[in-house]
mmCIF file of C-alpha atoms in Angstrom:
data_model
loop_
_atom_site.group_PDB
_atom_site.id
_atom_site.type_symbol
_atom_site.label_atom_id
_atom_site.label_comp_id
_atom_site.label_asym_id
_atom_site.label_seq_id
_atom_site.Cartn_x
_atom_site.Cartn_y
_atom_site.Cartn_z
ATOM 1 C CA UNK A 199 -117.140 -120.946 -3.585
ATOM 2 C CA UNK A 200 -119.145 -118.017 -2.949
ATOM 3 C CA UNK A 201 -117.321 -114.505 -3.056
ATOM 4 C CA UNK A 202 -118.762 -112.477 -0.535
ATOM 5 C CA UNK A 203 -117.282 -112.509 3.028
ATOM 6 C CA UNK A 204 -121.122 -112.437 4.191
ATOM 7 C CA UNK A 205 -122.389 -115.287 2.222
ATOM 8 C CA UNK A 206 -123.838 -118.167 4.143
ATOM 9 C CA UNK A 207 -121.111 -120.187 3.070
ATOM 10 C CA UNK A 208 -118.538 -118.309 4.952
ATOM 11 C CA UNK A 209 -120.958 -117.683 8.212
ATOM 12 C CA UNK A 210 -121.294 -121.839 8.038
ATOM 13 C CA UNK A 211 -117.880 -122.342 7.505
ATOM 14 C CA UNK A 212 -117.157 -119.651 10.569
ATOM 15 C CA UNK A 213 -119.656 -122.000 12.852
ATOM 16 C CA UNK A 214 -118.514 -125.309 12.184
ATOM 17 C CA UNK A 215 -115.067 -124.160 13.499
ATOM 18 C CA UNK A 216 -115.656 -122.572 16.371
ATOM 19 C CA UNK A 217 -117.984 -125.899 17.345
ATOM 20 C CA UNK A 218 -115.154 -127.788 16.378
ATOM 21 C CA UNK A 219 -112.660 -125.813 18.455
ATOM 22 C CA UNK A 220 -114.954 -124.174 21.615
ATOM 23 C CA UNK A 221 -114.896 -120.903 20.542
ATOM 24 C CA UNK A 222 -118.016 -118.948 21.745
ATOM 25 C CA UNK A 223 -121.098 -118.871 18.912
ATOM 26 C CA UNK A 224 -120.184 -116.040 16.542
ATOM 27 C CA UNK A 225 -116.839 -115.176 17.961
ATOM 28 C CA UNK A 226 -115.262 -116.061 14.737
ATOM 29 C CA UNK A 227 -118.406 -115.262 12.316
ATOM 30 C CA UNK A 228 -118.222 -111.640 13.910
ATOM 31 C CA UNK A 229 -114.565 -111.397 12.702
ATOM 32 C CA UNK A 230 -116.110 -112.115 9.195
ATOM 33 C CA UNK A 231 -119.047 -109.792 9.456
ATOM 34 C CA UNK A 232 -117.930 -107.062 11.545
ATOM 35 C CA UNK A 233 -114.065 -107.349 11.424
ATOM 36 C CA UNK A 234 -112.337 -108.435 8.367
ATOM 37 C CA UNK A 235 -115.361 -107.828 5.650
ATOM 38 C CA UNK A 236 -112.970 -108.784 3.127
ATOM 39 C CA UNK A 237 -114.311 -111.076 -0.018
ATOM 40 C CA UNK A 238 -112.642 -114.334 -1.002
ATOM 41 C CA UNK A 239 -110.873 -112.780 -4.120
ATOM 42 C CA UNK A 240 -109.408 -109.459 -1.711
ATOM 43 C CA UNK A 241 -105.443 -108.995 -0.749
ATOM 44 C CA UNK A 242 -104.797 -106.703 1.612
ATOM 45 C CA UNK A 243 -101.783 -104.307 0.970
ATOM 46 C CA UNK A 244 -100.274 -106.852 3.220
ATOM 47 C CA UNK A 245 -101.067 -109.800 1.342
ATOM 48 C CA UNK A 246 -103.457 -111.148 3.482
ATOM 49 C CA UNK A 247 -105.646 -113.708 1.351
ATOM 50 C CA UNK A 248 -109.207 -115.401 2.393
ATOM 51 C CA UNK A 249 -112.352 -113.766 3.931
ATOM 52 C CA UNK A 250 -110.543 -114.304 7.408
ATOM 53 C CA UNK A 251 -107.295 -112.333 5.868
ATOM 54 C CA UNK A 252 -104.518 -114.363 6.482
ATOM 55 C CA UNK A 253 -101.349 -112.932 6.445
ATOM 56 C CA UNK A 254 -98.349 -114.447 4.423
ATOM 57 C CA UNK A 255 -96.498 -115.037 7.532
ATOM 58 C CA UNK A 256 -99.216 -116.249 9.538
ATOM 59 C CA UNK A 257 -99.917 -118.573 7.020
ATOM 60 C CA UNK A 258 -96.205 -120.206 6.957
ATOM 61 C CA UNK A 259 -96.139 -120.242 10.508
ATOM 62 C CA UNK A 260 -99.556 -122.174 10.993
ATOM 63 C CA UNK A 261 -97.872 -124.417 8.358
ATOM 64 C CA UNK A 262 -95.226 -124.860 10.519
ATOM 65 C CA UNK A 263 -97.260 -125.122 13.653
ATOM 66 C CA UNK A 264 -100.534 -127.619 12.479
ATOM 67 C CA UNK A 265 -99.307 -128.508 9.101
ATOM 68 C CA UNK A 266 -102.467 -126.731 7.752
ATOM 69 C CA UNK A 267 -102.281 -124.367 4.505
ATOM 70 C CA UNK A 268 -104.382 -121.499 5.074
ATOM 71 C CA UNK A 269 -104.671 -120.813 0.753
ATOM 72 C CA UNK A 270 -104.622 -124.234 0.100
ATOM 73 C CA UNK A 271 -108.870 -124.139 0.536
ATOM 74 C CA UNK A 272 -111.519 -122.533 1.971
ATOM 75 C CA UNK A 273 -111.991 -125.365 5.239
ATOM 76 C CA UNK A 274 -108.063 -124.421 5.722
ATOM 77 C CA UNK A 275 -108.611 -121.095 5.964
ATOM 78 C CA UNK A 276 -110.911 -120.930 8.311
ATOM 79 C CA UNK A 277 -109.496 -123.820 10.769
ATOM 80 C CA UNK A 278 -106.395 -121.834 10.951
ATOM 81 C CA UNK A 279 -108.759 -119.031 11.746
ATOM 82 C CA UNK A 280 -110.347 -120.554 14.584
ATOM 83 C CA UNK A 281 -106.677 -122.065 16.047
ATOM 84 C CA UNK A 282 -105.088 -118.813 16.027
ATOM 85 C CA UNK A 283 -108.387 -117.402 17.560
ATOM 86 C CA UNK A 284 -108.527 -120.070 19.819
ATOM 87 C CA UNK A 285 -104.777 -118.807 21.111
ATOM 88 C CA UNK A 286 -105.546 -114.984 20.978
ATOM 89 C CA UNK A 287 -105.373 -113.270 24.137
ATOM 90 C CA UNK A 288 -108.716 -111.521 23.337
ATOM 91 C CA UNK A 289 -110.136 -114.787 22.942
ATOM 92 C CA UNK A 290 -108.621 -115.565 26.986
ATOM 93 C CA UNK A 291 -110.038 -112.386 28.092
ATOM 94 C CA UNK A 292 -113.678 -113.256 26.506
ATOM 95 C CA UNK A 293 -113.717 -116.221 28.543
#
C-alpha cells in the first residue's frame, strides 16, 4: 500500500467508490487531494487514521451502522468514506 495520500492508489481507490455509491467524479478524490492530505501512516491529534482521516468514533459508529471497519483495510476505509459522504449535508447541497 502506497503511503502518500496523492498516490494513484488512493485517487483509484477514491473513484471506484464514488462510482460505486453516485457520488459526483472527484467529490471524494478532492477530499484526498485538497482536504484531508494526510498519508496512510498519519494520526491526527484526534486519532483519525487513513488518508480519508477517520475518526475513532466515526469509525465505531460506521461499524455499528454498515458493519464495515474503517482500519481494518484500505477498501474499508474508503467505502466508509464515500457512505458518510454520501449522507453529508454538503454532499445534498452539491446536488
Amino acid at each position: 500500500m502506497p503511503n502518500n495520500y496523492n498516490d494513484p492508489y488512493w485517487i483509484k481507490l477514491a473513484l471506484e467508490k464514488e462510482k460505486k455509491h453516485g457520488l459526483p467524479e472527484y467529490y471524494l478524490a478532492g477530499l484526498l487531494l485538497a482536504g484531508e492530505r494526510s498519508n496512510a501512516d498519519a494520526i491526527s491529534p484526534k486519532g483519525a487514521k487513513t488518508p480519508f482521516q477517520i475518526i475513532p468514533s466515526t469509525r465505531y459508529a460506521a461499524l455499528k451502522k454498515y458493519g464495515i471497519d474503517a482500519y481494518l483495510s484500505d477498501e474499508n476505509a474508503a467505502e466508509v468514506a464515500a457512505l458518510l459522504a454520501k449522507e453529508s449535508s454538503a454532499y445534498r447541497d452539491w446536488e
